[in-house]
Short mmCIF file of C-alpha atoms in Angstrom, two decimals:
data_model
loop_
_atom_site.label_atom_id
_atom_site.label_comp_id
_atom_site.label_asym_id
_atom_site.label_seq_id
_atom_site.Cartn_x
_atom_site.Cartn_y
_atom_site.Cartn_z
CA MET X 17 44.99 150.08 153.73
CA GLU X 18 46.27 146.45 154.26
CA LYS X 19 49.33 144.85 152.66
CA ILE X 20 48.03 141.68 151.19
CA ALA X 21 50.54 140.55 148.50
CA THR X 22 53.38 141.58 146.40
CA THR X 23 53.22 142.42 142.67
CA ASP X 24 55.43 139.48 141.57
CA GLN X 25 52.97 137.13 143.12
CA ILE X 26 50.31 138.08 140.59
CA PRO X 27 50.77 136.59 136.95
CA ASP X 28 50.30 139.04 134.03
CA GLN X 29 46.68 138.71 132.94
CA GLY X 30 46.09 136.12 135.78
CA MET X 31 44.44 135.97 139.18
CA ILE X 32 45.35 135.02 142.59
CA SER X 33 43.29 134.53 145.83
CA VAL X 34 44.53 136.07 149.11
CA LYS X 35 43.22 135.26 152.46
CA THR X 36 42.40 138.57 154.29
CA SER X 37 40.68 139.79 157.47
CA ILE X 38 37.50 140.03 155.61
CA GLY X 39 37.91 136.69 153.73
CA PRO X 40 39.26 135.77 150.39
CA VAL X 41 39.89 138.57 148.12
CA CYS X 42 40.93 138.10 144.50
CA LEU X 43 43.86 140.03 142.92
CA VAL X 44 44.09 140.39 139.02
CA SER X 45 46.71 141.97 136.99
CA LEU X 46 44.91 143.37 133.96
CA ASN X 47 46.86 145.19 131.27
CA GLY X 48 49.50 146.36 133.84
CA LYS X 49 46.86 147.43 136.52
CA ILE X 50 46.11 145.52 139.63
CA LEU X 51 42.47 145.28 140.66
CA ALA X 52 40.94 143.76 143.78
CA PHE X 53 37.54 142.30 144.46
CA GLU X 54 35.95 139.81 146.70
CA ASP X 55 36.75 136.31 145.76
CA ARG X 56 33.19 135.12 145.84
CA CYS X 57 30.28 135.03 143.42
CA SER X 58 27.39 136.92 144.80
CA HIS X 59 25.12 134.29 143.10
CA ASP X 60 26.38 131.02 144.66
CA ASP X 61 29.69 131.78 146.43
CA GLY X 62 31.86 130.32 143.49
CA PRO X 63 35.57 131.21 143.83
CA LEU X 64 36.14 133.75 141.18
CA SER X 65 39.76 133.28 141.22
CA ASN X 66 39.16 129.97 139.70
CA GLY X 67 37.29 131.41 136.86
CA LYS X 68 38.23 133.16 133.67
CA ILE X 69 39.17 136.53 132.71
CA LYS X 70 37.04 137.76 129.62
CA GLY X 71 37.92 141.26 128.77
CA ASN X 72 37.32 143.53 131.74
CA CYS X 73 35.11 140.73 133.29
CA VAL X 74 35.62 137.81 135.41
CA VAL X 75 33.59 134.60 134.75
CA CYS X 76 32.54 132.52 137.82
CA PRO X 77 33.51 128.96 137.25
CA ARG X 78 30.32 127.62 138.95
CA HIS X 79 27.41 128.97 136.80
CA ALA X 80 29.25 131.52 134.42
CA ALA X 81 27.86 134.64 136.03
CA GLU X 82 30.01 137.50 134.86
CA PHE X 83 31.12 140.65 136.77
CA ASP X 84 32.99 143.69 135.74
CA MET X 85 36.20 143.75 137.64
CA HIS X 86 36.64 147.46 137.66
CA THR X 87 33.07 148.27 139.12
CA GLY X 88 31.86 144.78 140.47
CA ASP X 89 28.76 145.21 138.41
CA VAL X 90 26.85 142.21 137.05
CA ILE X 91 27.49 141.82 133.37
CA ARG X 92 25.72 138.42 132.97
CA ALA X 93 23.01 136.33 135.03
CA PRO X 94 22.43 134.17 137.00
CA ALA X 95 24.16 136.67 139.50
CA THR X 96 21.84 139.74 140.07
CA ALA X 97 23.90 141.47 142.93
CA PRO X 98 27.40 143.23 142.23
CA ILE X 99 30.50 141.87 143.95
CA GLU X 100 32.53 144.23 146.12
CA VAL X 101 35.56 145.78 144.51
CA PHE X 102 38.33 147.24 146.78
CA PRO X 103 40.68 150.30 146.07
CA VAL X 104 44.32 149.24 145.33
CA HIS X 105 47.24 151.29 146.11
CA ILE X 106 50.75 149.96 145.04
CA GLU X 107 53.93 151.01 147.24
CA GLY X 108 57.10 149.59 145.51
CA ASN X 109 56.17 146.10 144.98
CA GLU X 110 53.48 145.90 147.79
CA VAL X 111 49.98 145.47 146.91
CA HIS X 112 47.93 147.58 149.53
CA VAL X 113 44.00 147.12 149.46
CA ASN X 114 41.37 149.20 151.37
CA LEU X 115 39.18 146.41 152.90
CA ASP X 116 37.03 148.84 154.90
CA MET E 253 46.99 114.63 159.15
CA SER E 254 47.94 114.52 162.63
CA GLN E 255 50.16 111.77 163.88
CA THR E 256 49.31 112.32 167.47
CA ALA E 257 48.78 108.70 169.14
CA THR E 258 45.27 108.20 170.64
CA LEU E 259 45.48 106.93 174.36
CA GLN E 260 42.16 104.96 174.23
CA LYS E 261 42.62 101.22 173.86
CA ASP E 262 39.12 100.08 173.27
CA PRO E 263 39.08 98.33 169.79
CA ILE E 264 36.22 100.46 168.47
CA LEU E 265 38.07 103.58 169.26
CA GLU E 266 41.29 102.18 167.77
CA LYS E 267 39.27 101.39 164.68
CA ALA E 268 37.92 105.08 164.75
CA TYR E 269 41.52 106.23 164.88
CA GLU E 270 42.60 104.17 161.88
CA GLN E 271 39.71 105.44 160.08
CA TYR E 272 40.66 108.98 160.99
CA ARG E 273 44.30 108.54 159.90
CA SER E 274 43.16 107.55 156.44
CA ALA E 275 40.48 110.13 155.99
CA SER E 276 40.88 113.24 154.12
CA LEU E 277 39.26 116.73 154.39
CA PRO E 278 35.68 116.85 152.92
CA ASP E 279 35.28 117.46 149.35
CA PHE E 280 34.71 121.21 149.21
CA GLU E 281 32.97 120.90 145.96
CA SER E 282 30.12 118.63 147.53
CA GLU E 283 26.68 120.08 148.31
CA SER E 284 27.27 120.07 152.05
CA TRP E 285 30.68 121.59 152.09
CA ARG E 286 30.76 123.83 149.07
CA LYS E 287 29.73 127.02 150.87
CA ILE E 288 32.67 126.92 153.32
CA ARG E 289 35.92 128.40 152.32
CA LEU E 290 38.85 126.57 153.86
CA GLY E 291 41.49 127.14 151.29
CA GLY E 292 44.70 125.87 152.83
CA PHE E 293 43.19 124.39 155.97
CA ARG E 294 45.18 121.51 157.50
CA ILE E 295 44.23 119.80 160.65
CA ASP E 296 47.80 119.36 161.64
CA GLU E 297 48.11 122.96 161.98
CA TYR E 298 46.11 122.77 165.03
CA PRO E 299 48.19 120.30 167.20
CA ALA E 300 46.81 118.42 170.03
CA ASP E 301 49.81 118.91 172.18
CA GLY E 302 49.31 121.06 175.03
CA SER E 303 45.45 121.39 174.59
CA VAL E 304 43.70 121.76 177.84
CA LEU E 305 40.00 121.24 177.97
CA GLU E 306 38.02 121.65 181.07
CA THR E 307 34.72 119.69 181.35
CA LEU E 308 32.38 120.64 184.18
CA THR E 309 29.15 118.84 184.84
CA GLU E 310 26.29 119.36 187.09
CA GLY E 311 22.75 118.03 187.28
CA PRO E 312 20.49 115.23 188.80
CA VAL E 313 22.05 112.21 187.09
CA GLU E 314 25.91 111.33 186.87
CA VAL E 315 27.71 112.25 183.84
CA LEU E 316 30.09 109.35 182.85
CA ASP E 317 33.39 109.21 181.28
CA VAL E 318 33.13 107.08 178.14
CA ASN E 319 36.67 105.54 178.55
CA GLU E 320 35.88 104.38 181.94
CA VAL E 321 32.60 102.88 180.77
CA LEU E 322 34.27 100.99 177.78
CA SER E 323 36.93 99.72 180.16
CA LYS E 324 34.33 97.85 182.38
CA ASP E 325 32.40 96.55 179.56
CA GLY E 326 28.69 95.91 180.31
CA GLU E 327 25.40 96.80 178.67
CA LEU E 328 26.22 100.56 178.43
CA ALA E 329 29.61 99.90 176.91
CA GLU E 330 27.92 97.70 174.34
CA LYS E 331 25.44 100.58 173.47
CA ILE E 332 28.29 103.05 173.09
CA ARG E 333 30.17 100.72 170.72
CA SER E 334 27.12 100.09 168.73
CA ARG E 335 26.44 103.84 168.42
CA ILE E 336 30.07 104.51 167.38
CA GLU E 337 29.87 101.74 164.87
CA GLU E 338 26.97 103.46 163.47
CA ARG E 339 28.48 106.85 163.32
CA LEU E 340 31.67 105.46 161.75
CA LYS E 341 29.57 104.43 158.54
CA GLU E 342 29.47 107.91 157.39
CA ALA E 343 31.66 110.16 159.51
CA ASP E 344 33.51 113.10 158.20
CA ILE E 345 37.04 113.56 159.33
CA PHE E 346 36.04 116.03 162.13
CA SER E 347 33.54 113.51 163.75
CA LEU E 348 36.34 110.91 163.45
CA LEU E 349 38.81 113.09 165.16
CA SER E 350 36.17 113.77 167.93
CA ILE E 351 35.56 110.00 168.22
CA SER E 352 39.10 108.66 168.25
CA SER E 353 40.80 111.56 170.10
CA ALA E 354 38.32 113.14 172.24
CA LEU E 355 39.70 115.24 174.98
CA SER E 356 36.42 114.91 176.72
CA ALA E 357 34.19 111.92 176.10
CA LYS E 358 31.09 111.88 178.25
CA ALA E 359 27.92 109.86 178.47
CA VAL E 360 24.65 110.63 180.15
CA VAL E 361 21.79 108.12 180.73
CA VAL E 362 18.51 109.66 181.50
CA LYS E 363 16.11 107.37 183.31
CA GLY E 364 12.80 108.52 184.69
CA ASN E 365 11.78 112.16 184.62
CA LEU E 366 14.45 114.81 185.45
CA ASP E 367 13.05 117.84 187.09
CA GLN E 368 16.11 119.87 186.13
CA PRO E 369 18.70 119.81 183.20
CA VAL E 370 22.12 118.17 183.10
CA THR E 371 24.77 120.50 182.13
CA ILE E 372 28.04 119.41 180.61
CA ARG E 373 30.34 122.43 179.90
CA HIS E 374 33.35 122.14 177.77
CA ILE E 375 35.67 125.02 178.25
CA ALA E 376 38.84 125.16 176.02
CA LYS E 377 41.65 126.64 178.20
CA SER E 378 44.81 126.54 176.38
CA GLY E 379 46.04 125.06 173.21
CA ARG E 380 44.64 124.65 169.87
CA ARG E 381 42.76 121.43 169.13
CA PHE E 382 39.54 120.52 170.95
CA PRO E 383 37.77 117.28 169.99
CA VAL E 384 34.73 116.44 172.03
CA LEU E 385 32.48 113.16 172.15
CA THR E 386 29.18 113.00 173.99
CA PHE E 387 26.52 110.26 174.08
CA LEU E 388 23.03 110.77 175.47
CA PHE E 389 20.68 107.91 176.19
CA PHE E 390 17.14 108.70 177.00
CA GLU E 391 15.67 105.48 178.27
CA THR E 392 12.10 104.19 177.71
CA SER E 393 9.46 106.65 179.06
CA SER E 394 12.05 109.02 180.35
CA SER E 395 12.02 112.78 179.97
CA GLY E 396 14.66 115.43 180.62
CA CYS E 397 17.00 118.02 179.27
CA VAL E 398 20.71 117.89 178.53
CA ILE E 399 22.58 121.12 178.15
CA GLU E 400 26.02 120.90 176.40
CA GLU E 401 28.04 124.14 176.22
CA PHE E 402 31.08 124.71 174.08
CA ARG E 403 33.27 127.61 175.09
CA SER E 404 36.75 128.80 174.17
CA GLU E 405 39.02 130.92 176.07
CA THR E 406 42.45 129.99 174.84
CA GLY E 407 43.52 133.47 173.37
CA GLU E 408 44.80 131.74 170.22
CA ASP E 409 43.06 130.41 167.07
CA ALA E 410 41.54 126.87 168.07
CA LEU E 411 39.70 124.19 166.15
CA PHE E 412 36.72 122.77 168.06
CA THR E 413 35.30 119.45 166.74
CA GLY E 414 32.37 117.73 168.57
CA LEU E 415 30.08 114.72 167.98
CA THR E 416 26.95 114.48 170.17
CA ASP E 417 25.03 111.23 169.70
CA ILE E 418 21.65 111.02 171.02
CA TYR E 419 19.44 107.93 171.27
CA CYS E 420 15.65 108.54 172.42
CA ALA E 421 14.03 105.17 173.30
CA PRO E 422 10.36 104.48 172.94
CA ASN E 423 8.03 107.05 174.70
CA SER E 424 10.84 109.40 175.75
CA GLN E 425 10.58 113.04 175.75
CA ALA E 426 14.09 114.39 175.14
CA ASN E 427 15.47 117.84 174.97
CA TYR E 428 19.17 118.71 173.89
CA VAL E 429 20.40 122.18 174.06
CA SER E 430 23.76 123.16 172.63
CA PHE E 431 25.21 126.51 173.46
CA ARG E 432 28.26 127.57 171.59
CA ARG E 433 30.51 130.61 172.08
CA PRO E 434 33.78 130.08 170.31
CA GLN E 435 36.28 132.85 170.05
CA ASP E 436 36.11 135.09 166.98
CA THR E 437 39.28 133.29 165.48
CA ASP E 438 38.19 129.75 166.08
CA LEU E 439 37.08 127.10 163.48
CA HIS E 440 34.17 124.95 164.66
CA PHE E 441 32.76 121.64 163.42
CA LEU E 442 30.05 120.52 165.63
CA ARG E 443 27.60 117.60 164.66
CA THR E 444 24.64 116.19 166.41
CA GLU E 445 23.04 112.83 165.42
CA ALA E 446 19.89 111.52 166.81
CA ASP E 447 17.61 108.45 166.53
CA ILE E 448 14.22 108.70 167.80
CA GLN E 449 12.13 105.59 168.49
CA LYS E 450 8.40 104.97 168.67
CA ASP E 451 6.17 107.37 170.47
CA ALA E 452 9.40 109.39 171.38
CA ARG E 453 9.88 113.27 170.86
CA LEU E 454 13.18 115.05 170.62
CA LEU E 455 13.91 118.74 170.57
CA THR E 456 17.16 120.13 169.85
CA SER E 457 18.09 123.75 170.27
CA VAL E 458 21.32 125.23 168.98
CA ILE E 459 22.36 128.66 170.16
CA HIS E 460 25.53 129.95 168.56
CA ALA E 461 27.47 133.06 168.59
CA GLY E 462 30.87 133.74 167.12
CA GLY E 463 33.64 131.76 165.75
CA GLN E 464 35.59 132.65 162.54
CA ASN E 465 34.37 129.82 160.24
CA GLY E 466 32.29 126.60 160.86
CA LYS E 467 29.85 124.07 159.89
CA SER E 468 27.37 122.54 162.00
CA PHE E 469 25.12 119.59 161.48
CA VAL E 470 21.92 118.48 163.33
CA ARG E 471 20.53 115.20 161.79
CA ALA E 472 17.68 113.30 163.37
CA ARG E 473 16.08 110.09 162.25
CA ALA E 474 12.49 109.37 163.11
CA MET E 475 12.88 105.62 163.07
CA GLU E 476 9.55 104.40 164.24
CA PRO E 477 5.87 105.43 164.06
CA ASN E 478 4.91 108.45 166.03
CA ALA E 479 8.45 109.59 166.58
CA GLU E 480 8.75 113.47 166.38
CA PHE E 481 11.58 115.73 166.03
CA ARG E 482 11.73 119.48 166.55
CA GLY E 483 14.95 121.20 165.73
CA ILE E 484 15.40 124.88 166.53
CA GLY E 485 18.41 127.22 166.53
CA PHE E 486 19.60 130.82 166.73
CA HIS E 487 22.86 132.31 165.35
CA THR E 488 24.59 135.69 165.26
CA GLY E 489 27.65 136.53 163.46
CA TRP E 490 29.79 139.53 163.07
CA ALA E 491 32.76 140.76 161.32
CA ALA E 492 33.68 138.56 158.52
CA GLN E 493 32.32 135.33 160.30
CA PHE E 494 30.92 132.47 158.40
CA HIS E 495 28.54 129.67 159.78
CA ASP E 496 26.89 127.06 157.90
CA MET E 497 24.21 125.23 159.76
CA GLU E 498 22.76 121.93 158.00
CA MET E 499 19.69 120.50 159.71
CA GLU E 500 18.35 117.34 158.46
CA ALA E 501 15.05 115.29 159.34
CA ILE E 502 15.09 111.86 157.98
CA HIS E 503 11.57 109.83 157.93
CA PRO E 504 12.21 106.05 157.31
CA ALA E 505 8.93 105.22 159.21
CA ASP E 506 5.12 105.97 158.51
CA HIS E 507 3.40 108.49 160.93
CA THR E 508 6.31 110.47 161.94
CA ASN E 509 6.65 114.40 162.30
CA SER E 510 9.42 116.80 162.02
CA SER E 511 9.74 120.61 162.08
CA LEU E 512 12.68 123.06 161.84
CA LEU E 513 12.97 126.71 162.92
CA TYR E 514 16.27 128.33 162.46
CA LYS E 515 16.80 132.16 163.04
CA THR E 516 19.94 134.36 162.41
CA VAL E 517 20.75 138.04 163.17
CA MET E 518 23.64 138.79 161.00
CA GLN E 519 26.11 141.77 161.42
CA GLY E 520 29.19 143.41 159.75
CA ARG E 521 30.27 141.24 156.88
CA SER E 522 29.01 138.00 158.54
CA HIS E 523 27.59 135.20 156.34
CA SER E 524 25.06 132.56 157.33
CA VAL E 525 24.09 129.72 155.34
CA PHE E 526 21.15 127.35 156.40
CA ASN E 527 20.66 124.02 154.77
CA GLY E 528 17.28 122.49 155.68
CA ASN E 529 17.12 118.88 154.36
CA LEU E 530 14.26 116.55 154.67
CA VAL E 531 14.53 113.10 153.52
CA ILE E 532 11.35 110.77 153.07
CA PRO E 533 11.99 107.46 151.33
CA ALA E 534 9.81 105.68 148.89
CA GLY E 535 6.70 103.98 150.41
CA VAL E 536 6.51 105.96 153.69
CA LYS E 537 3.21 107.29 154.47
CA HIS E 538 1.65 110.10 156.69
CA VAL E 539 4.74 112.15 157.25
CA ASP E 540 4.20 115.68 158.32
CA SER E 541 7.08 117.97 158.20
CA TYR E 542 7.83 121.77 157.97
CA GLN E 543 10.72 123.96 158.17
CA SER E 544 11.40 127.66 158.23
CA ASN E 545 14.46 129.80 158.22
CA HIS E 546 14.36 133.57 159.09
CA ASN E 547 17.22 135.85 158.83
CA ILE E 548 17.74 139.57 159.86
CA LEU E 549 20.38 141.41 158.21
CA LEU E 550 21.66 144.34 160.29
CA SER E 551 24.29 145.56 157.75
CA LYS E 552 24.50 145.97 154.23
CA LYS E 553 27.32 143.85 153.81
CA ALA E 554 25.96 140.87 155.99
CA ARG E 555 24.57 137.90 153.92
CA ALA E 556 22.29 135.00 154.82
CA GLU E 557 21.39 132.21 152.52
CA SER E 558 18.64 129.77 152.92
CA MET E 559 18.88 126.41 151.00
CA PRO E 560 15.80 123.99 151.61
CA ARG E 561 16.43 120.49 149.99
CA LEU E 562 13.31 118.29 150.25
CA VAL E 563 14.13 114.83 149.07
CA ILE E 564 10.64 113.17 148.88
CA PHE E 565 10.02 109.91 147.21
CA SER E 566 6.80 109.27 148.68
CA GLU E 567 3.20 110.63 147.95
CA ASP E 568 1.28 110.52 151.07
CA VAL E 569 3.00 113.21 152.89
CA ALA E 570 2.51 116.92 153.80
CA CYS E 571 5.66 119.11 153.74
CA GLU E 572 6.19 122.82 153.60
CA HIS E 573 9.04 125.13 153.77
CA GLY E 574 9.56 128.81 154.02
CA ALA E 575 12.30 131.41 154.39
CA THR E 576 12.96 135.17 154.78
CA VAL E 577 16.08 137.17 154.45
CA GLY E 578 15.83 140.84 154.77
CA GLU E 579 16.24 144.10 157.05
CA LEU E 580 13.92 144.64 159.86
CA ASP E 581 10.14 144.78 158.85
CA GLU E 582 9.60 148.62 158.23
CA GLN E 583 6.06 148.36 158.85
CA ALA E 584 6.43 146.80 162.40
CA LEU E 585 9.01 149.56 162.90
CA PHE E 586 6.77 152.25 161.95
CA PHE E 587 3.95 150.68 164.12
CA LEU E 588 6.05 150.74 167.21
CA MET E 589 7.34 154.28 166.53
CA SER E 590 3.86 155.53 165.97
CA ARG E 591 3.23 154.37 169.56
CA GLY E 592 5.83 156.67 170.82
CA LEU E 593 8.89 154.40 170.89
CA PRO E 594 12.18 155.97 169.50
CA GLU E 595 13.54 154.14 166.46
CA GLN E 596 16.42 152.72 168.41
CA GLU E 597 14.19 151.15 171.07
CA ALA E 598 11.74 150.02 168.34
CA ARG E 599 14.52 148.22 166.59
CA LYS E 600 15.73 146.54 169.71
CA MET E 601 12.24 145.42 170.47
CA LEU E 602 11.81 143.86 167.13
CA ILE E 603 15.23 141.99 167.24
CA GLU E 604 14.52 140.88 170.87
CA GLY E 605 11.09 139.35 169.73
CA PHE E 606 12.71 137.66 166.61
CA MET E 607 15.27 135.81 168.81
CA GLY E 608 13.12 135.44 171.83
CA GLU E 609 10.97 132.83 169.91
CA ILE E 610 13.92 130.38 169.95
CA PHE E 611 14.99 131.28 173.51
CA SER E 612 11.47 130.96 174.86
CA GLU E 613 11.16 127.42 173.19
CA THR E 614 14.45 126.17 174.61
CA PRO E 615 13.39 124.17 177.76
CA ILE E 616 16.32 125.26 180.11
CA GLY E 617 14.32 127.26 182.95
CA GLN E 618 14.13 130.83 183.39
CA GLU E 619 17.50 131.49 185.07
CA LYS E 620 19.52 129.63 182.48
CA THR E 621 17.53 131.30 179.68
CA GLU E 622 18.30 134.66 181.16
CA ASP E 623 22.01 133.79 181.61
CA TYR E 624 22.23 132.78 177.77
CA TRP E 625 20.13 135.87 176.76
CA ASN E 626 22.37 138.26 178.81
CA GLU E 627 25.48 136.64 177.16
CA ILE E 628 24.09 136.79 173.63
CA HIS E 629 22.18 140.12 173.80
CA PRO E 630 25.30 142.43 174.11
CA LEU E 631 26.88 140.75 171.11
CA LEU E 632 24.07 142.07 168.82
CA ASN E 633 25.26 145.75 169.54
CA LEU E 634 21.45 146.78 169.79
#
């Protein structure tokens, strides 16, 4: 587990991008729960943190591919491969993410 | 933007420095730069102060210091100024940094036929910023090979920028080899630009391993009939490294040829991008060009992308491209194992054969080839 942010940095129903040892990771506060996934669309490398939240999905700003933020699964083309999601653990106000 | 004053006095370098000071980072939404993720990157986070770069040279011809050449004027100085002027027309900020504030600026003039390579070895010893500038002139009917090495052993995050400009006069046979071994935390932006004149041939070979994040360009213009360009390269990355290689062959003249071959072996979470650009303007005839890019992924999380871009405005040309991305060929693996090789040995043999194609075509002699092979091979963890 790696501490990569604090909870107050993540706006409610919003996203931030955090630079980590494995590249940029997107943190989302969704209905009081914090989710983490790679900040890179599997289709064309678009920065997902610049996209939109649509229900449980994130929409890539580049070609509108959609991914489930809980599982990383592709919901809408043109992406065909899932994105990587990471387990999140909150300690106090620290956001720890398992990047292995 | 760095405010570090440049020490060079030549007007062309002052012009480059002014251009650098007013330049901004590349548009990361542009086609060339959109894959690289440099969020929050600022050049002035990599200060020039205290940077020590050692440049060692060896070979059959003298490696000249560009500042000395410019201070004495003369024909070579004029040629260098002319080449810089040309580069300034469309230089990105990293190239401008290399031109205006190079810690090492060297020039090589190849006359006649060199029987052994000229080697220029740049070794970053300490500090964080290492701009390098190199000019290679292959004179009419000359032949030879110039090797340029970029190495970093500073122990801290460093920024390596380089511009190597190659001019191949008519009927020359030029070989340029760029061997790059940055530290795992380094950023690297290295560019090679070349002009190839009538009946001349240029081969460039880029062997690159490591570096945290970077973009390379190899761009050659076949300026006159029967000019030929061959661009080859090998890259291996590991951990979360990213490298984007952009090779471009431009054919402004009839009866010109080009071919590109770029191979990668990607490990861990590393990510490789290959942009293969071919440009043939309208009205140009009898161009023959092909490009291929092959990538082996040794890990489920490694990525490789191949993006051929063929911009062809002419009809009487023959152009091909091909690319593969995947794991090792299962059939080839099965074949070797059926001959009694253990799986590990069979895998190793296939990968060695894959990268061997680039090494064997790199014209640096057996001893040097073995040195580079022995340096790269352990990094593959075979």
